[in-house]
Short mmCIF file of C-alpha atoms in Angstrom, two decimals:
data_model
loop_
_atom_site.label_atom_id
_atom_site.label_comp_id
_atom_site.label_asym_id
_atom_site.label_seq_id
_atom_site.Cartn_x
_atom_site.Cartn_y
_atom_site.Cartn_z
CA MET A 1 -51.56 -44.36 -14.45
CA THR A 2 -50.93 -45.91 -17.87
CA ARG A 3 -47.63 -47.40 -19.01
CA LYS A 4 -47.21 -44.52 -21.48
CA THR A 5 -47.58 -41.97 -18.69
CA LEU A 6 -45.05 -43.81 -16.55
CA LEU A 7 -42.52 -43.71 -19.37
CA LEU A 8 -43.05 -39.97 -19.88
CA VAL A 9 -42.21 -39.11 -16.26
CA PRO A 10 -38.46 -39.98 -16.36
CA LEU A 11 -38.26 -38.47 -19.83
CA LEU A 12 -39.64 -35.16 -18.55
CA VAL A 13 -37.23 -35.29 -15.61
CA LEU A 14 -34.30 -35.74 -18.01
CA ILE A 15 -35.46 -32.84 -20.18
CA MET A 16 -35.90 -30.58 -17.15
CA SER A 17 -32.42 -31.53 -15.85
CA PHE A 18 -30.88 -30.82 -19.25
CA ARG A 19 -32.53 -27.41 -19.44
CA ALA A 20 -31.46 -26.60 -15.89
CA THR A 21 -27.77 -27.23 -16.68
CA PRO A 22 -25.94 -23.91 -17.21
CA GLN A 23 -24.55 -23.45 -20.73
CA ILE A 24 -21.39 -21.45 -21.47
CA SER A 25 -20.78 -21.05 -25.20
CA ASN A 26 -17.39 -19.32 -24.94
CA PHE A 27 -14.73 -19.59 -22.23
CA SER A 28 -11.25 -18.16 -22.72
CA LEU A 29 -8.19 -17.20 -20.69
CA LYS A 30 -5.74 -14.50 -21.77
CA LEU A 31 -2.38 -13.92 -20.07
CA PHE A 32 -0.73 -10.56 -20.64
CA ASP A 33 2.41 -11.34 -22.66
CA ASN A 34 4.03 -7.97 -21.92
CA ILE A 35 4.65 -8.98 -18.31
CA THR A 36 8.39 -9.06 -17.57
CA THR A 37 8.24 -9.15 -13.80
CA ILE A 38 5.63 -10.13 -11.23
CA ASP A 39 5.37 -9.87 -7.48
CA PHE A 40 4.77 -13.57 -6.83
CA GLY A 41 2.24 -12.61 -4.15
CA ASN A 42 -0.05 -11.56 -6.98
CA LEU A 43 -0.13 -15.15 -8.21
CA ALA A 44 -1.82 -16.30 -4.99
CA PHE A 45 -5.29 -14.73 -4.85
CA ILE A 46 -6.95 -14.71 -1.44
CA ASN A 47 -10.32 -13.38 -0.24
CA GLY A 48 -10.01 -9.84 1.04
CA LEU A 49 -6.48 -9.53 -0.32
CA ALA A 50 -6.95 -8.93 -4.02
CA SER A 51 -4.02 -8.91 -6.41
CA THR A 52 -2.84 -5.46 -7.45
CA GLN A 53 -1.33 -6.50 -10.80
CA GLN A 54 -3.40 -7.61 -13.77
CA ILE A 55 -1.96 -10.94 -14.89
CA PHE A 56 -4.83 -12.60 -16.74
CA TYR A 57 -8.29 -11.91 -18.15
CA VAL A 58 -11.18 -14.41 -18.29
CA GLU A 59 -14.04 -14.19 -20.77
CA MET A 60 -17.34 -16.04 -20.27
CA ILE A 61 -20.23 -15.91 -22.75
CA PRO A 62 -23.11 -15.56 -22.10
CA ALA A 63 -23.17 -13.47 -18.94
CA GLY A 64 -25.53 -14.09 -16.05
CA VAL A 65 -25.32 -17.89 -15.86
CA PRO A 66 -24.89 -19.34 -12.33
CA VAL A 67 -21.46 -21.01 -12.26
CA ARG A 68 -18.38 -21.72 -10.19
CA LEU A 69 -14.73 -21.55 -11.23
CA GLN A 70 -11.97 -23.94 -10.26
CA GLY A 71 -8.35 -23.78 -11.25
CA LYS A 72 -4.71 -24.31 -10.47
CA ILE A 73 -1.30 -22.75 -11.05
CA GLU A 74 1.60 -25.15 -11.53
CA TRP A 75 5.28 -24.22 -11.43
CA GLN A 76 7.86 -25.65 -13.80
CA ARG A 77 11.16 -24.62 -12.25
CA THR A 78 13.16 -24.47 -15.49
CA ILE A 79 12.46 -24.82 -19.19
CA ASP A 80 14.16 -28.23 -19.15
CA ALA A 81 12.32 -29.51 -16.05
CA ARG A 82 10.22 -32.62 -16.71
CA ASN A 83 7.60 -32.08 -14.01
CA ARG A 84 5.32 -29.34 -12.74
CA GLU A 85 4.71 -28.64 -9.06
CA MET A 86 1.35 -27.56 -7.66
CA PHE A 87 1.65 -23.94 -6.54
CA VAL A 88 -1.98 -22.84 -6.13
CA ASN A 89 -5.33 -24.62 -6.46
CA PHE A 90 -8.71 -23.05 -5.73
CA ARG A 91 -12.48 -23.07 -6.23
CA THR A 92 -14.89 -20.14 -6.04
CA ASN A 93 -18.34 -19.90 -4.56
CA GLN A 94 -21.26 -19.55 -6.94
CA PHE A 95 -21.38 -16.36 -9.01
CA THR A 96 -22.91 -15.32 -12.30
CA SER A 97 -20.78 -15.75 -15.42
CA GLN A 98 -18.96 -12.57 -16.42
CA ASN A 99 -15.71 -11.27 -17.83
CA PHE A 100 -13.12 -10.47 -15.17
CA TYR A 101 -9.45 -9.89 -14.33
CA ASN A 102 -7.49 -11.77 -11.70
CA THR A 103 -7.68 -8.56 -9.65
CA ASP A 104 -11.46 -9.17 -9.28
CA LEU A 105 -11.02 -12.51 -7.50
CA GLY A 106 -11.88 -12.10 -3.84
CA SER A 107 -12.70 -8.39 -4.22
CA THR A 108 -16.03 -8.54 -6.12
CA ASP A 109 -18.91 -11.00 -6.06
CA ILE A 110 -16.43 -13.72 -7.07
CA GLN A 111 -15.46 -15.09 -3.66
CA MET A 112 -13.34 -18.13 -2.80
CA ASP A 113 -14.77 -21.40 -1.52
CA TYR A 114 -11.26 -22.69 -0.84
CA TYR A 115 -7.70 -22.06 -1.91
CA ASN A 116 -4.40 -23.81 -1.20
CA VAL A 117 -0.93 -22.35 -1.64
CA THR A 118 2.24 -24.45 -1.41
CA GLN A 119 4.43 -22.71 1.16
CA SER A 120 7.65 -24.42 0.08
CA ILE A 121 7.31 -22.91 -3.41
CA ILE A 122 6.73 -19.48 -1.90
CA ASN A 123 9.93 -19.95 0.10
CA ASP A 124 11.85 -20.95 -3.03
CA LEU A 125 10.54 -17.93 -4.95
CA MET A 126 11.44 -15.62 -2.09
CA ALA A 127 14.97 -17.01 -2.14
CA LEU A 128 15.20 -16.28 -5.87
CA GLY A 129 13.84 -12.77 -5.40
CA ARG A 130 11.23 -12.95 -8.16
CA PRO A 131 9.43 -15.58 -10.24
CA SER A 132 11.47 -17.77 -12.55
CA GLY A 133 10.74 -20.75 -14.77
CA ILE A 134 7.25 -21.32 -16.18
CA PHE A 135 3.86 -20.82 -14.48
CA TRP A 136 1.01 -22.88 -15.98
CA PHE A 137 -2.57 -21.63 -15.46
CA THR A 138 -5.50 -24.07 -15.82
CA LEU A 139 -9.14 -22.96 -15.36
CA GLU A 140 -12.46 -24.84 -15.58
CA ILE A 141 -16.10 -23.76 -15.18
CA ILE A 142 -18.20 -26.13 -13.08
CA GLY A 143 -21.87 -26.20 -12.16
CA PRO A 144 -23.22 -24.14 -9.24
CA ASN A 145 -24.23 -27.27 -7.31
CA SER A 146 -21.95 -29.95 -8.74
CA THR A 147 -18.37 -30.58 -9.84
CA ASN A 148 -19.38 -31.40 -13.41
CA VAL A 149 -17.19 -29.44 -15.84
CA ILE A 150 -19.32 -27.12 -17.99
CA ALA A 151 -16.51 -25.48 -19.94
CA GLY A 152 -12.77 -25.88 -20.20
CA PRO A 153 -10.15 -26.62 -19.27
CA VAL A 154 -8.31 -23.61 -20.69
CA VAL A 155 -4.52 -23.63 -20.22
CA GLU A 156 -2.01 -20.79 -20.62
CA LYS A 157 1.50 -20.12 -19.33
CA ILE A 158 3.86 -17.31 -18.33
CA VAL A 159 7.59 -17.86 -18.97
CA PHE A 160 10.29 -16.16 -16.91
CA LEU A 161 13.78 -16.72 -18.30
CA ASN A 162 15.65 -16.40 -15.00
CA PRO A 163 15.39 -14.43 -11.74
CA SER A 164 17.55 -11.50 -12.79
CA GLN A 165 17.55 -11.65 -16.60
CA SER A 166 21.33 -11.25 -16.33
CA LEU A 167 22.22 -13.90 -18.93
CA MET A 168 21.58 -12.65 -22.47
CA VAL A 169 22.67 -13.97 -25.87
CA LEU A 170 24.47 -11.17 -27.77
CA THR A 171 25.07 -13.05 -31.02
CA PRO A 172 23.56 -14.44 -33.19
CA LEU A 173 21.03 -11.65 -33.54
CA GLU A 174 17.33 -12.46 -33.37
CA GLY A 175 16.07 -13.13 -36.91
CA GLY A 176 19.58 -12.89 -38.37
CA SER A 177 21.34 -15.09 -40.91
CA GLU A 178 24.47 -17.13 -40.16
CA ASN A 179 26.89 -19.17 -42.26
CA VAL A 180 26.32 -22.91 -42.15
CA ASP A 181 29.71 -23.75 -40.61
CA ASN A 182 30.55 -20.54 -38.78
CA VAL A 183 28.09 -19.39 -36.12
CA LEU A 184 29.54 -17.17 -33.41
CA VAL A 185 27.60 -17.43 -30.15
CA GLN A 186 28.42 -14.83 -27.50
CA TRP A 187 26.62 -13.96 -24.27
CA THR A 188 26.87 -11.70 -21.24
CA PRO A 189 29.00 -12.97 -18.33
CA VAL A 190 27.46 -14.11 -15.04
CA ASN A 191 29.24 -13.70 -11.71
CA GLY A 192 30.18 -16.94 -9.98
CA VAL A 193 29.50 -19.19 -12.96
CA THR A 194 31.33 -22.52 -13.09
CA GLU A 195 30.12 -23.66 -16.52
CA TYR A 196 28.19 -22.36 -19.52
CA LYS A 197 26.32 -24.70 -21.86
CA VAL A 198 24.81 -24.04 -25.28
CA LYS A 199 21.76 -25.87 -26.64
CA ALA A 200 20.34 -25.53 -30.16
CA ASN A 201 17.75 -27.23 -32.31
CA ILE A 202 15.93 -26.91 -35.63
CA ARG A 203 12.51 -25.28 -35.58
CA LYS A 204 9.98 -27.14 -37.74
CA GLY A 205 7.78 -24.14 -38.48
CA GLN A 206 6.05 -21.04 -37.10
CA GLU A 207 3.36 -23.21 -35.50
CA GLN A 208 6.05 -24.55 -33.15
CA SER A 209 7.03 -22.28 -30.26
CA PRO A 210 10.77 -21.62 -29.67
CA GLU A 211 10.53 -23.49 -26.34
CA GLU A 212 8.96 -26.54 -27.99
CA ALA A 213 11.54 -26.51 -30.78
CA LEU A 214 14.44 -26.25 -28.34
CA ASN A 215 13.28 -29.15 -26.18
CA GLN A 216 12.18 -31.60 -28.86
CA GLY A 217 14.24 -34.76 -29.33
CA ASN A 218 17.60 -35.04 -31.08
CA PRO A 219 18.97 -31.46 -30.76
CA VAL A 220 21.64 -30.29 -33.18
CA LEU A 221 23.66 -29.12 -30.17
CA ASP A 222 22.96 -30.89 -26.88
CA ASN A 223 24.19 -28.70 -24.01
CA TYR A 224 27.67 -28.17 -25.41
CA SER A 225 30.03 -27.10 -22.62
CA ALA A 226 31.84 -23.81 -23.17
CA GLY A 227 33.55 -23.96 -19.78
CA VAL A 228 33.71 -20.45 -18.34
CA GLN A 229 34.25 -18.72 -21.70
CA THR A 230 31.52 -16.36 -22.90
CA SER A 231 31.68 -17.28 -26.59
CA VAL A 232 31.93 -20.34 -28.77
CA LEU A 233 32.12 -20.95 -32.51
CA LEU A 234 29.61 -23.51 -33.75
CA ASN A 235 30.57 -25.64 -36.73
CA SER A 236 30.44 -29.27 -37.85
CA ALA A 237 33.19 -30.15 -35.37
CA VAL A 238 31.00 -29.44 -32.33
CA LEU A 239 27.44 -30.04 -33.60
CA ASN A 240 25.72 -33.31 -32.65
CA ARG A 241 24.15 -33.42 -36.10
CA GLN A 242 24.44 -31.15 -39.09
CA TRP A 243 22.15 -28.21 -39.80
CA ASN A 244 21.65 -27.10 -43.39
CA ALA A 245 21.05 -23.97 -45.43
CA GLY A 246 17.45 -22.83 -44.98
CA ASP A 247 17.07 -24.27 -41.46
CA GLU A 248 15.60 -22.04 -38.76
CA ILE A 249 17.55 -22.52 -35.52
CA VAL A 250 16.60 -21.84 -31.90
CA LEU A 251 19.43 -21.44 -29.39
CA GLN A 252 19.79 -20.89 -25.66
CA VAL A 253 22.69 -20.57 -23.22
CA SER A 254 22.56 -21.83 -19.63
CA ALA A 255 24.89 -20.93 -16.78
CA TYR A 256 25.49 -22.99 -13.66
CA VAL A 257 26.29 -20.97 -10.55
CA ALA A 258 27.57 -23.01 -7.60
CA GLY A 259 26.08 -22.35 -4.21
CA PRO A 260 24.55 -23.88 -1.08
CA GLY A 261 21.89 -26.49 -1.72
CA GLY A 262 23.35 -27.58 -5.04
CA GLY A 263 23.66 -24.27 -6.85
CA GLN A 264 21.42 -22.78 -9.51
CA THR A 265 21.08 -22.89 -13.30
CA LEU A 266 20.23 -19.65 -15.11
CA TYR A 267 18.84 -19.56 -18.65
CA SER A 268 19.25 -16.93 -21.34
CA ASN A 269 16.71 -15.67 -23.82
CA ILE A 270 15.99 -18.05 -26.71
CA VAL A 271 17.34 -16.66 -30.00
CA THR A 272 15.94 -17.65 -33.39
CA PHE A 273 18.11 -17.29 -36.52
CA ASN A 274 18.49 -18.77 -40.00
CA ILE A 275 21.27 -20.79 -41.66
CA SER A 276 22.53 -19.43 -44.99
CA GLY A 277 24.47 -21.17 -47.80
CA GLU A 278 27.74 -23.09 -47.80
CA GLU A 279 30.62 -21.69 -45.79
CA THR A 280 33.56 -19.98 -47.47
CA ALA A 281 36.69 -18.45 -45.97
CA THR A 282 35.30 -14.91 -45.76
CA LEU A 283 36.34 -11.93 -43.72
CA ASN A 284 33.30 -12.53 -41.51
CA THR A 285 34.52 -16.06 -40.78
CA VAL A 286 37.94 -14.75 -39.79
CA GLN A 287 36.35 -12.07 -37.63
CA ASN A 288 34.21 -14.58 -35.72
CA ASN A 289 37.19 -16.84 -35.04
CA PHE A 290 39.22 -13.84 -33.94
CA VAL A 291 36.52 -12.79 -31.46
CA VAL A 292 36.41 -16.29 -29.95
CA LEU A 293 40.20 -16.24 -29.63
CA LEU A 294 40.16 -12.85 -27.90
CA ASN A 295 37.44 -14.00 -25.50
CA SER A 296 39.50 -17.05 -24.57
CA LEU A 297 42.16 -14.70 -23.12
CA GLU A 298 40.12 -14.18 -19.96
CA SER A 299 42.51 -12.00 -17.96
CA ASP A 300 43.50 -9.72 -20.86
CA ALA A 301 41.56 -6.44 -20.67
CA LEU A 302 42.80 -5.31 -24.09
CA ALA A 303 41.61 -8.56 -25.68
CA ALA A 304 38.15 -8.11 -24.16
CA ASP A 305 38.01 -4.51 -25.37
CA LEU A 306 39.04 -5.49 -28.91
CA ALA A 307 36.40 -8.24 -29.04
CA LYS A 308 33.73 -5.77 -27.91
CA LYS A 309 34.76 -3.22 -30.55
CA ILE A 310 34.77 -5.82 -33.32
CA LEU A 311 31.27 -7.04 -32.43
CA SER A 312 29.91 -3.49 -32.25
CA GLY A 313 31.43 -2.62 -35.65
CA GLU A 314 33.64 0.06 -34.13
CA LEU A 315 36.72 -1.92 -35.18
CA GLN A 316 36.83 -3.80 -38.49
CA LEU A 317 39.32 -6.23 -39.96
CA THR A 318 40.26 -4.71 -43.31
CA GLY A 319 43.25 -4.33 -45.60
CA GLN A 320 46.08 -6.71 -46.32
CA ILE A 321 46.88 -9.45 -43.81
CA LEU A 322 50.55 -9.67 -42.91
CA LEU A 323 52.42 -12.38 -41.03
CA ASP A 324 56.04 -11.54 -40.17
CA GLY A 325 55.84 -8.79 -42.76
CA GLN A 326 54.61 -11.12 -45.51
CA PRO A 327 51.05 -11.20 -46.94
CA ILE A 328 48.99 -14.35 -46.30
CA THR A 329 45.66 -15.59 -47.64
CA MET A 330 42.38 -15.86 -45.73
CA GLU A 331 42.77 -19.63 -45.66
CA GLN A 332 46.23 -19.33 -44.11
CA LEU A 333 44.94 -16.89 -41.51
CA MET A 334 42.07 -19.24 -40.66
CA GLU A 335 44.52 -22.08 -40.12
CA LEU A 336 46.62 -19.85 -37.85
CA LEU A 337 43.57 -18.88 -35.80
CA ARG A 338 42.58 -22.54 -35.40
CA LYS A 339 46.04 -23.35 -34.03
CA LEU A 340 45.92 -20.41 -31.62
CA LEU A 341 42.44 -21.41 -30.44
CA ALA A 342 43.71 -24.92 -29.77
CA ASP A 343 46.56 -23.53 -27.64
CA ASN A 344 46.14 -19.87 -26.69
CA GLY A 345 49.07 -20.20 -24.30
CA THR A 346 51.35 -19.58 -27.26
CA ILE A 347 50.12 -15.96 -27.38
CA ILE A 348 52.68 -13.78 -25.61
CA GLY A 349 50.90 -10.44 -25.89
CA ILE A 350 48.57 -8.23 -27.94
CA THR A 351 49.49 -4.88 -29.49
CA PRO A 352 46.55 -2.48 -29.99
CA PRO A 353 45.75 -1.24 -33.52
CA ASN A 354 47.15 2.13 -34.54
CA GLY A 355 45.10 5.00 -33.20
CA ASN A 356 43.76 3.03 -30.20
#
């Protein structure tokens, strides 16, 4: 055999190996973003016990290529958590590339080679009652007879705000506009809470998700404590750094509920709103301060009812403002409200408006 022939042999082997390697031109993972609740058992797919809820859809092009699939699901307990915990990891036996739903795993020709589920996470989820936090899905296509990655990884996530969705931001409204130095934040109460905190940050653009914007460095409001009150007025006195007209703001409220094992932190929806021009002493400013003052009177049912009616628009602050029978300006009223907010113990009682 000549030297030239000897050189051609390994070359032909390399060419044959290259041609024998499966090729996937398109590999994608889609999670259904309309999911608001999931039976966590559907996140752990097991042979012979297929999921009953469609959570994700996988697309492979072309079809008919011998492949295997490996993947993992990681759990991030809260939006602020720094680490992810391994919940599920798995690998399938060989099958031919195809488009499929998670409900097809273990119930069609896509069978499991192995799967591992972390029991302690299942126990934690059972204690919560339903999934919470963030679930990260990572999938890769590997060869039928090797662990070489052919396509991927593809990564997607499902975000659950909290186990019961009981903590919701009422104001500001999503997509609304707020004065630069007068942003009223109000949220639904949570039973057993020992402290509420408010976090806010500036969103850099539409390409940045609300979660990314909220958790990037140097927030404009870094977990400001509202105590047990369900509203707070944001202005330059409480902000960590100033926001400006034109800024898009993301905001979230958290609630700490004491309990065995260290308690639990619940998170609200993330609200996105815009900052308008310079603040002036307007009726809206007075109204926001008045609502915060009413909410600070925790045991006063009339105060709570008045605050609710003002926010809904059922009750409006109009007409001339009188103090001891004498008219006062908006600026004077604002100063009075600030003093009352600083020491609401000076309020003896509240008289309902005429007709209520």
